[in-house]
Amino acid sequence: MVALMLVATLSGCAMTSVRQHPDFASGKRKINVIAILPAEAEYRHLVFTGENERDPVREKSIASEIESDMVSALQWRGYKTKLDVVEKAHSGDKEFNFQLEQLRSAYVQVAKELYARGMVEEAESTKFRVGVGPLANPFAAIAGADALMIATYQGFDKSSGLMAKEITTSVLLGALTGVYSAPAQSGGRIELTLIDGVSGDILWSNASAGPVSAGSSLTNAMVKLPVVPSAGDTKPASDGPTPTASIAASGEAPVAVAATPGAANSGVAPSKQESPAEVTP
Protein backbone atom coordinates (compact mmCIF):
# COMPACT_ATOMS: atom_id res chain seq x y z
CA MET A 1 0.00 0.00 0.00
CA VAL A 2 2.87 2.38 0.82
CA ALA A 3 4.46 1.64 -2.53
CA LEU A 4 1.13 2.23 -4.28
CA MET A 5 0.70 5.61 -2.60
CA LEU A 6 4.29 6.59 -3.46
CA VAL A 7 3.81 5.71 -7.12
CA ALA A 8 0.53 7.64 -7.17
CA THR A 9 2.21 10.69 -5.63
CA LEU A 10 5.13 10.63 -8.03
CA SER A 11 2.86 10.21 -11.04
CA GLY A 12 0.52 12.98 -9.90
CA CYS A 13 -2.50 10.64 -9.76
CA ALA A 14 -5.02 11.36 -7.00
CA MET A 15 -6.21 8.18 -5.28
CA THR A 16 -9.52 7.54 -3.55
CA SER A 17 -11.49 4.82 -1.77
CA VAL A 18 -14.76 6.09 -3.30
CA ARG A 19 -16.65 4.15 -5.99
CA GLN A 20 -19.38 5.83 -8.08
CA HIS A 21 -21.73 4.99 -10.92
CA PRO A 22 -20.97 7.25 -13.92
CA ASP A 23 -24.51 8.72 -13.90
CA PHE A 24 -24.29 9.65 -10.23
CA ALA A 25 -20.81 11.10 -10.56
CA SER A 26 -21.92 13.28 -13.49
CA GLY A 27 -25.11 14.44 -11.80
CA LYS A 28 -27.44 12.71 -14.26
CA ARG A 29 -28.88 10.50 -11.51
CA LYS A 30 -30.51 12.74 -8.90
CA ILE A 31 -31.17 11.46 -5.38
CA ASN A 32 -33.08 13.41 -2.74
CA VAL A 33 -34.78 10.89 -0.43
CA ILE A 34 -32.76 8.03 1.06
CA ALA A 35 -34.17 5.08 3.01
CA ILE A 36 -31.74 3.77 5.59
CA LEU A 37 -31.43 -0.01 5.92
CA PRO A 38 -30.72 -1.72 9.25
CA ALA A 39 -26.99 -1.46 9.92
CA GLU A 40 -24.91 -4.63 10.12
CA ALA A 41 -22.37 -4.61 12.95
CA GLU A 42 -19.83 -7.27 13.92
CA TYR A 43 -17.74 -6.66 17.02
CA ARG A 44 -15.14 -8.99 18.51
CA HIS A 45 -13.14 -9.00 21.72
CA LEU A 46 -9.63 -10.18 20.80
CA VAL A 47 -7.81 -12.14 23.50
CA PHE A 48 -4.33 -13.59 24.04
CA THR A 49 -5.47 -17.19 23.42
CA GLY A 50 -7.02 -16.37 20.05
CA GLU A 51 -10.55 -17.29 21.15
CA ASN A 52 -12.05 -14.09 19.80
CA GLU A 53 -15.68 -13.90 20.83
CA ARG A 54 -18.37 -11.72 19.30
CA ASP A 55 -20.23 -9.29 21.53
CA PRO A 56 -23.92 -9.38 20.42
CA VAL A 57 -25.03 -6.77 22.97
CA ARG A 58 -22.44 -4.30 21.78
CA GLU A 59 -23.18 -5.14 18.14
CA LYS A 60 -26.84 -4.25 18.63
CA SER A 61 -25.94 -0.99 20.34
CA ILE A 62 -23.43 -0.02 17.65
CA ALA A 63 -25.89 -0.84 14.84
CA SER A 64 -28.59 1.32 16.46
CA GLU A 65 -26.21 4.26 16.90
CA ILE A 66 -24.94 3.98 13.33
CA GLU A 67 -28.52 4.08 12.01
CA SER A 68 -29.27 7.19 14.06
CA ASP A 69 -26.03 8.85 13.10
CA MET A 70 -26.57 8.12 9.40
CA VAL A 71 -29.85 10.03 9.55
CA SER A 72 -28.16 13.16 10.85
CA ALA A 73 -25.11 12.77 8.60
CA LEU A 74 -27.28 12.52 5.48
CA GLN A 75 -29.51 15.42 6.51
CA TRP A 76 -26.40 17.49 7.15
CA ARG A 77 -25.45 16.90 3.51
CA GLY A 78 -28.88 17.95 2.26
CA TYR A 79 -30.71 14.62 1.86
CA LYS A 80 -34.10 13.65 3.26
CA THR A 81 -34.03 10.37 5.18
CA LYS A 82 -36.53 7.63 5.94
CA LEU A 83 -36.40 4.93 8.63
CA ASP A 84 -39.41 2.93 7.43
CA VAL A 85 -37.30 -0.08 6.47
CA VAL A 86 -35.48 -0.14 9.81
CA GLU A 87 -38.78 0.06 11.72
CA LYS A 88 -40.41 -2.71 9.70
CA ALA A 89 -37.34 -4.94 10.06
CA HIS A 90 -37.43 -4.47 13.84
CA SER A 91 -41.12 -5.41 13.91
CA GLY A 92 -40.19 -9.05 13.37
CA ASP A 93 -41.90 -9.57 9.98
CA LYS A 94 -40.28 -12.85 8.89
CA GLU A 95 -41.09 -12.54 5.18
CA PHE A 96 -39.84 -8.95 5.09
CA ASN A 97 -36.62 -9.86 6.88
CA PHE A 98 -36.08 -12.79 4.54
CA GLN A 99 -36.25 -10.42 1.56
CA LEU A 100 -33.92 -8.04 3.36
CA GLU A 101 -31.43 -10.84 3.89
CA GLN A 102 -31.56 -11.65 0.17
CA LEU A 103 -30.72 -8.03 -0.59
CA ARG A 104 -27.84 -8.11 1.88
CA SER A 105 -26.46 -11.32 0.37
CA ALA A 106 -26.58 -9.80 -3.12
CA TYR A 107 -24.80 -6.71 -1.86
CA VAL A 108 -22.04 -8.74 -0.18
CA GLN A 109 -21.22 -10.31 -3.54
CA VAL A 110 -21.25 -6.93 -5.29
CA ALA A 111 -19.05 -5.39 -2.60
CA LYS A 112 -16.38 -8.00 -3.27
CA GLU A 113 -16.12 -6.59 -6.77
CA LEU A 114 -16.28 -2.99 -5.58
CA TYR A 115 -13.44 -3.45 -3.12
CA ALA A 116 -11.36 -6.05 -4.90
CA ARG A 117 -8.70 -3.33 -4.77
CA GLY A 118 -8.12 -0.70 -2.13
CA MET A 119 -7.45 2.77 -3.48
CA VAL A 120 -8.17 3.59 -7.12
CA GLU A 121 -7.42 6.66 -9.24
CA GLU A 122 -10.01 9.44 -9.08
CA ALA A 123 -10.80 9.07 -12.79
CA GLU A 124 -11.39 5.34 -12.39
CA SER A 125 -13.59 5.78 -9.30
CA THR A 126 -16.49 7.05 -11.44
CA LYS A 127 -16.65 4.02 -13.73
CA PHE A 128 -18.22 1.37 -11.48
CA ARG A 129 -21.29 -0.26 -13.05
CA VAL A 130 -22.54 -2.92 -10.62
CA GLY A 131 -25.81 -3.47 -8.80
CA VAL A 132 -28.21 -5.73 -6.94
CA GLY A 133 -31.03 -5.59 -9.50
CA PRO A 134 -34.75 -5.52 -8.56
CA LEU A 135 -34.09 -6.70 -5.00
CA ALA A 136 -33.89 -3.03 -3.98
CA ASN A 137 -37.33 -2.08 -5.37
CA PRO A 138 -39.63 -3.24 -2.53
CA PHE A 139 -37.65 -1.42 0.14
CA ALA A 140 -37.49 1.85 -1.77
CA ALA A 141 -41.25 1.59 -2.43
CA ILE A 142 -42.09 1.02 1.24
CA ALA A 143 -40.25 4.19 2.24
CA GLY A 144 -41.13 6.25 -0.83
CA ALA A 145 -37.39 6.78 -1.35
CA ASP A 146 -35.17 7.35 -4.38
CA ALA A 147 -32.37 5.23 -2.98
CA LEU A 148 -31.28 2.99 -0.11
CA MET A 149 -28.21 3.32 2.09
CA ILE A 150 -26.63 0.30 3.70
CA ALA A 151 -23.89 0.36 6.35
CA THR A 152 -21.70 -2.54 7.43
CA TYR A 153 -19.24 -2.33 10.30
CA GLN A 154 -16.59 -4.71 11.66
CA GLY A 155 -14.92 -3.64 14.91
CA PHE A 156 -12.73 -5.00 17.68
CA ASP A 157 -11.09 -4.33 21.00
CA LYS A 158 -8.22 -6.17 22.67
CA SER A 159 -7.72 -7.69 26.10
CA SER A 160 -4.96 -6.35 28.36
CA GLY A 161 -3.01 -9.59 27.85
CA LEU A 162 -3.05 -9.29 24.08
CA MET A 163 -2.09 -5.60 24.25
CA ALA A 164 0.88 -6.45 26.48
CA LYS A 165 2.03 -9.09 24.01
CA GLU A 166 1.72 -6.74 21.01
CA ILE A 167 3.46 -3.86 22.80
CA THR A 168 6.36 -6.14 23.69
CA THR A 169 6.63 -7.29 20.09
CA SER A 170 6.50 -3.69 18.82
CA VAL A 171 9.22 -2.61 21.23
CA LEU A 172 11.49 -5.45 20.12
CA LEU A 173 10.92 -4.66 16.45
CA GLY A 174 11.47 -0.98 17.17
CA ALA A 175 14.82 -1.74 18.75
CA LEU A 176 15.85 -3.61 15.60
CA THR A 177 14.44 -1.23 12.99
CA GLY A 178 14.50 2.10 14.79
CA VAL A 179 10.79 2.54 14.13
CA TYR A 180 8.18 1.96 16.85
CA SER A 181 4.47 1.70 16.07
CA ALA A 182 2.11 1.44 19.04
CA PRO A 183 -0.62 -1.18 18.49
CA ALA A 184 -4.23 0.00 18.49
CA GLN A 185 -6.37 -1.16 21.39
CA SER A 186 -9.60 -0.84 19.39
CA GLY A 187 -10.78 0.03 15.90
CA GLY A 188 -12.77 -1.14 12.93
CA ARG A 189 -13.99 -0.59 9.41
CA ILE A 190 -17.24 0.90 8.10
CA GLU A 191 -18.60 0.66 4.59
CA LEU A 192 -21.40 2.92 3.32
CA THR A 193 -23.19 2.24 0.05
CA LEU A 194 -25.96 4.10 -1.78
CA ILE A 195 -28.23 1.89 -3.94
CA ASP A 196 -30.66 3.19 -6.56
CA GLY A 197 -34.20 2.27 -5.53
CA VAL A 198 -35.39 1.55 -9.08
CA SER A 199 -32.49 0.01 -10.98
CA GLY A 200 -30.60 -1.43 -8.01
CA ASP A 201 -27.39 0.17 -9.31
CA ILE A 202 -24.66 0.99 -6.80
CA LEU A 203 -24.56 4.77 -7.11
CA TRP A 204 -21.87 5.55 -4.53
CA SER A 205 -19.80 3.66 -1.98
CA ASN A 206 -16.95 4.45 0.37
CA ALA A 207 -15.14 2.78 3.26
CA SER A 208 -13.10 4.04 6.17
CA ALA A 209 -11.00 2.11 8.66
CA GLY A 210 -8.61 2.60 11.54
CA PRO A 211 -8.21 2.62 15.33
CA VAL A 212 -11.06 5.09 15.79
CA SER A 213 -14.72 4.97 16.81
CA ALA A 214 -17.51 3.83 14.50
CA GLY A 215 -18.78 7.40 14.36
CA SER A 216 -15.41 8.78 13.29
CA SER A 217 -15.12 6.12 10.61
CA LEU A 218 -18.63 6.97 9.39
CA THR A 219 -17.69 10.65 9.22
CA ASN A 220 -14.56 9.87 7.21
CA ALA A 221 -16.53 7.75 4.75
CA MET A 222 -19.52 10.11 4.45
CA VAL A 223 -17.45 13.24 3.79
CA LYS A 224 -17.02 12.26 0.14
CA LEU A 225 -20.77 11.83 -0.54
CA PRO A 226 -21.92 14.59 -2.94
CA VAL A 227 -23.89 17.36 -1.25
CA VAL A 228 -27.37 18.37 -2.42
CA PRO A 229 -29.09 21.72 -1.70
CA SER A 230 -30.86 21.61 1.65
CA ALA A 231 -34.61 22.09 1.73
CA GLY A 232 -37.12 23.11 4.38
CA ASP A 233 -35.68 22.90 7.86
CA THR A 234 -32.77 20.67 6.85
CA LYS A 235 -29.44 21.93 8.15
CA PRO A 236 -27.10 23.35 5.47
CA ALA A 237 -24.79 20.70 4.10
CA SER A 238 -21.24 20.59 5.42
CA ASP A 239 -18.19 18.39 5.49
CA GLY A 240 -17.98 18.67 9.28
CA PRO A 241 -17.68 15.58 11.49
CA THR A 242 -20.56 13.84 13.19
CA PRO A 243 -20.95 12.46 16.71
CA THR A 244 -19.58 9.05 17.40
CA ALA A 245 -21.02 5.71 18.33
CA SER A 246 -19.75 4.49 21.66
CA ILE A 247 -16.61 2.59 20.78
CA ALA A 248 -13.35 3.41 22.53
CA ALA A 249 -10.91 5.26 20.26
CA SER A 250 -7.18 5.47 20.54
CA GLY A 251 -5.07 8.44 19.53
CA GLU A 252 -3.18 6.58 16.81
CA ALA A 253 -3.50 7.65 13.19
CA PRO A 254 -5.94 5.56 11.07
CA VAL A 255 -4.58 2.44 9.41
CA ALA A 256 -5.82 0.23 6.61
CA VAL A 257 -8.11 -2.72 7.40
CA ALA A 258 -9.20 -5.62 5.16
CA ALA A 259 -11.27 -4.23 2.32
CA THR A 260 -13.69 -7.06 1.64
CA PRO A 261 -17.01 -7.35 3.50
CA GLY A 262 -16.96 -9.86 6.36
CA ALA A 263 -13.21 -9.49 6.93
CA ALA A 264 -12.02 -8.92 10.52
CA ASN A 265 -10.86 -6.47 9.60
CA SER A 266 -22.36 8.34 12.99
CA GLY A 267 -23.79 12.10 12.27
CA VAL A 268 -25.35 15.21 14.05
CA ALA A 269 -24.31 18.61 12.79
CA PRO A 270 -20.96 19.42 14.37
CA SER A 271 -20.22 22.45 16.47
CA LYS A 272 -16.71 22.66 15.10
CA GLN A 273 -15.96 22.23 11.40
CA GLU A 274 -13.19 19.87 10.43
CA SER A 275 -12.16 17.97 7.31
CA PRO A 276 -11.48 14.34 8.22
CA ALA A 277 -9.00 12.61 5.98
CA GLU A 278 -10.11 9.81 3.73
CA VAL A 279 -8.86 6.43 4.90
CA THR A 280 -7.84 3.48 2.81
CA PRO A 281 -10.42 0.65 3.01
Coordinates of N, CA and C in Angstrom, one line a residue, residues 128-225:
F128 N -17.7 2.6 -12.0 CA -18.2 1.4 -11.5 C -19.7 1.2 -11.9
R129 N -19.9 0.1 -12.6 CA -21.3 -0.3 -13.0 C -21.7 -1.6 -12.5
V130 N -22.1 -1.7 -11.3 CA -22.5 -2.9 -10.6 C -23.8 -2.6 -9.9
G131 N -24.6 -3.7 -9.5 CA -25.8 -3.5 -8.8 C -26.4 -4.8 -8.3
V132 N -27.5 -4.6 -7.6 CA -28.2 -5.7 -6.9 C -29.5 -6.0 -7.6
G133 N -29.8 -5.3 -8.7 CA -31.0 -5.6 -9.5 C -32.3 -5.2 -8.8
P134 N -33.4 -5.9 -9.1 CA -34.8 -5.5 -8.6 C -34.9 -5.8 -7.1
L135 N -34.0 -6.4 -6.4 CA -34.1 -6.7 -5.0 C -34.3 -5.4 -4.2
A136 N -33.8 -4.3 -4.7 CA -33.9 -3.0 -4.0 C -35.3 -2.4 -4.1
N137 N -36.0 -2.8 -5.1 CA -37.3 -2.1 -5.4 C -38.3 -2.1 -4.2
P138 N -38.6 -3.2 -3.6 CA -39.6 -3.2 -2.5 C -39.3 -2.3 -1.4
F139 N -38.0 -2.2 -1.0 CA -37.6 -1.4 0.1 C -37.7 0.1 -0.2
A140 N -37.4 0.4 -1.4 CA -37.5 1.8 -1.8 C -39.0 2.2 -1.8
A141 N -39.8 1.3 -2.3 CA -41.2 1.6 -2.4 C -41.9 1.8 -1.1
I142 N -41.5 0.9 -0.1 CA -42.1 1.0 1.2 C -41.8 2.4 1.9
A143 N -40.6 2.9 1.6 CA -40.2 4.2 2.2 C -40.5 5.4 1.3
G144 N -40.9 5.1 0.1 CA -41.1 6.2 -0.8 C -39.8 7.0 -1.1
A145 N -38.7 6.2 -1.2 CA -37.4 6.8 -1.3 C -36.8 6.6 -2.7
D146 N -35.9 7.5 -3.1 CA -35.2 7.4 -4.4 C -34.1 6.3 -4.3
A147 N -33.5 6.1 -3.1 CA -32.4 5.2 -3.0 C -32.3 4.7 -1.6
L148 N -31.5 3.6 -1.4 CA -31.3 3.0 -0.1 C -29.8 3.2 0.3
M149 N -29.6 3.3 1.6 CA -28.2 3.3 2.1 C -28.0 2.2 3.1
I150 N -27.0 1.4 2.8 CA -26.6 0.3 3.7 C -25.3 0.6 4.4
A151 N -25.2 0.2 5.6 CA -23.9 0.4 6.3 C -23.5 -1.0 7.0
T152 N -22.2 -1.3 6.8 CA -21.7 -2.5 7.4 C -20.5 -2.2 8.2
Y153 N -20.4 -2.7 9.4 CA -19.2 -2.3 10.3 C -18.6 -3.6 10.9
Q154 N -17.3 -3.6 10.9 CA -16.6 -4.7 11.7 C -15.6 -4.0 12.6
G155 N -15.8 -4.3 13.9 CA -14.9 -3.6 14.9 C -14.3 -4.6 15.9
F156 N -13.4 -4.1 16.7 CA -12.7 -5.0 17.7 C -12.2 -4.2 18.8
D157 N -11.9 -4.9 19.9 CA -11.1 -4.3 21.0 C -10.2 -5.5 21.5
K158 N -9.2 -5.2 22.3 CA -8.2 -6.2 22.7 C -8.1 -6.3 24.2
S159 N -7.9 -7.5 24.7 CA -7.7 -7.7 26.1 C -6.4 -7.1 26.5
S160 N -6.2 -6.9 27.8 CA -5.0 -6.3 28.4 C -3.8 -7.3 28.1
G161 N -4.1 -8.6 28.1 CA -3.0 -9.6 27.9 C -2.5 -9.5 26.4
L162 N -3.4 -9.4 25.5 CA -3.0 -9.3 24.1 C -2.3 -8.0 23.8
M163 N -2.8 -6.9 24.4 CA -2.1 -5.6 24.3 C -0.7 -5.7 24.8
A164 N -0.5 -6.3 25.9 CA 0.9 -6.4 26.5 C 1.8 -7.2 25.5
K165 N 1.3 -8.3 25.0 CA 2.0 -9.1 24.0 C 2.4 -8.3 22.8
E166 N 1.5 -7.5 22.2 CA 1.7 -6.7 21.0 C 2.7 -5.6 21.3
I167 N 2.6 -5.0 22.5 CA 3.5 -3.9 22.8 C 4.9 -4.4 22.9
T168 N 5.0 -5.5 23.6 CA 6.4 -6.1 23.7 C 7.0 -6.4 22.3
T169 N 6.2 -7.0 21.4 CA 6.6 -7.3 20.1 C 7.0 -6.0 19.4
S170 N 6.2 -5.0 19.5 CA 6.5 -3.7 18.8 C 7.8 -3.1 19.3
V171 N 8.0 -3.2 20.6 CA 9.2 -2.6 21.2 C 10.5 -3.3 20.7
L172 N 10.4 -4.7 20.6 CA 11.5 -5.5 20.1 C 11.8 -5.1 18.7
L173 N 10.7 -5.0 17.9 CA 10.9 -4.7 16.5 C 11.5 -3.2 16.3
G174 N 11.0 -2.4 17.2 CA 11.5 -1.0 17.2 C 12.9 -0.9 17.5
A175 N 13.4 -1.7 18.4 CA 14.8 -1.7 18.7 C 15.7 -2.2 17.6
L176 N 15.1 -3.1 16.8 CA 15.8 -3.6 15.6 C 15.8 -2.7 14.4
T177 N 14.6 -2.0 14.2 CA 14.4 -1.2 13.0 C 14.6 0.3 13.2
G178 N 14.5 0.7 14.5 CA 14.5 2.1 14.8 C 13.2 2.8 14.6
V179 N 12.1 2.0 14.3 CA 10.8 2.5 14.1 C 9.8 1.8 15.1
Y180 N 9.1 2.6 15.9 CA 8.2 2.0 16.9 C 6.8 2.4 16.5
S181 N 5.9 1.4 16.4 CA 4.5 1.7 16.1 C 3.6 1.1 17.2
A182 N 2.9 1.9 17.9 CA 2.1 1.4 19.0 C 0.9 0.7 18.5
P183 N 0.6 -0.5 19.0 CA -0.6 -1.2 18.5 C -1.9 -0.5 18.9
A184 N -2.9 -0.6 18.1 CA -4.2 0.0 18.5 C -5.0 -0.9 19.4
Q185 N -5.6 -0.4 20.4 CA -6.4 -1.2 21.4 C -7.8 -1.5 20.9
S186 N -8.3 -0.6 20.0 CA -9.6 -0.8 19.4 C -9.6 -0.2 18.0
G187 N -10.6 -0.5 17.2 CA -10.8 0.0 15.9 C -11.8 -0.7 15.1
G188 N -11.8 -0.4 13.8 CA -12.8 -1.1 12.9 C -12.8 -0.5 11.5
R189 N -13.8 -1.0 10.8 CA -14.0 -0.6 9.4 C -15.5 -0.4 9.1
I190 N -15.8 0.7 8.5 CA -17.2 0.9 8.1 C -17.3 1.1 6.6
E191 N -18.4 0.6 6.0 CA -18.6 0.7 4.6 C -20.0 1.2 4.4
L192 N -20.1 2.3 3.6 CA -21.4 2.9 3.3 C -21.7 2.8 1.8
T193 N -22.9 2.4 1.5 CA -23.2 2.2 0.1 C -24.6 2.8 -0.3
L194 N -24.7 3.5 -1.3 CA -26.0 4.1 -1.8 C -26.4 3.3 -3.0
I195 N -27.7 2.8 -2.9 CA -28.2 1.9 -3.9 C -29.5 2.5 -4.6
D196 N -29.5 2.6 -5.9 CA -30.7 3.2 -6.6 C -31.9 2.3 -6.3
G197 N -33.0 3.0 -5.9 CA -34.2 2.3 -5.5 C -34.9 1.6 -6.7
V198 N -34.7 2.1 -7.9 CA -35.4 1.6 -9.1 C -34.5 0.5 -9.8
S199 N -33.3 0.9 -10.2 CA -32.5 0.0 -11.0 C -31.7 -1.0 -10.1
G200 N -31.5 -0.6 -8.9 CA -30.6 -1.4 -8.0 C -29.1 -1.2 -8.2
D201 N -28.8 -0.2 -9.1 CA -27.4 0.2 -9.3 C -26.7 0.7 -8.0
I202 N -25.5 0.4 -7.9 CA -24.7 1.0 -6.8 C -24.3 2.4 -7.3
L203 N -24.8 3.4 -6.7 CA -24.6 4.8 -7.1 C -23.3 5.3 -6.5
W204 N -23.0 5.0 -5.2 CA -21.9 5.6 -4.5 C -21.5 4.6 -3.4
S205 N -20.2 4.5 -3.1 CA -19.8 3.7 -2.0 C -18.5 4.2 -1.5
N206 N -18.2 4.1 -0.2 CA -17.0 4.5 0.4 C -16.7 3.7 1.7
A207 N -15.5 3.5 2.0 CA -15.1 2.8 3.3 C -14.1 3.5 4.0
S208 N -14.1 3.4 5.3 CA -13.1 4.0 6.2 C -12.7 3.1 7.3
A209 N -11.4 3.1 7.6 CA -11.0 2.1 8.7 C -9.9 2.7 9.5
G210 N -9.7 2.2 10.7 CA -8.6 2.6 11.5 C -8.9 2.4 13.0
P211 N -8.0 2.8 13.9 CA -8.2 2.6 15.3 C -9.0 3.8 15.9
V212 N -10.2 4.0 15.4 CA -11.1 5.1 15.8 C -12.5 4.6 16.0
S213 N -13.4 5.4 16.5 CA -14.7 5.0 16.8 C -15.5 4.7 15.5
A214 N -16.6 4.1 15.7 CA -17.5 3.8 14.5 C -18.0 5.2 13.9
G215 N -18.3 6.1 14.8 CA -18.8 7.4 14.4 C -17.7 8.2 13.6
S216 N -16.5 8.1 14.0 CA -15.4 8.8 13.3 C -15.2 8.1 11.9
S217 N -15.3 6.8 11.9 CA -15.1 6.1 10.6 C -16.3 6.5 9.7
L218 N -17.5 6.6 10.2 CA -18.6 7.0 9.4 C -18.4 8.4 8.8
T219 N -18.0 9.3 9.7 CA -17.7 10.6 9.2 C -16.7 10.7 8.1
N220 N -15.6 9.9 8.2 CA -14.6 9.9 7.2 C -15.1 9.3 5.9
A221 N -16.0 8.3 6.0 CA -16.5 7.7 4.7 C -17.6 8.7 4.1
M222 N -18.4 9.3 4.9 CA -19.5 10.1 4.5 C -19.1 11.4 3.8
V223 N -17.9 11.9 4.2 CA -17.4 13.2 3.8 C -17.3 13.3 2.3
K224 N -17.2 12.2 1.6 CA -17.0 12.3 0.1 C -18.3 12.1 -0.6
L225 N -19.5 11.9 0.1 CA -20.8 11.8 -0.5 C -21.2 13.2 -1.1

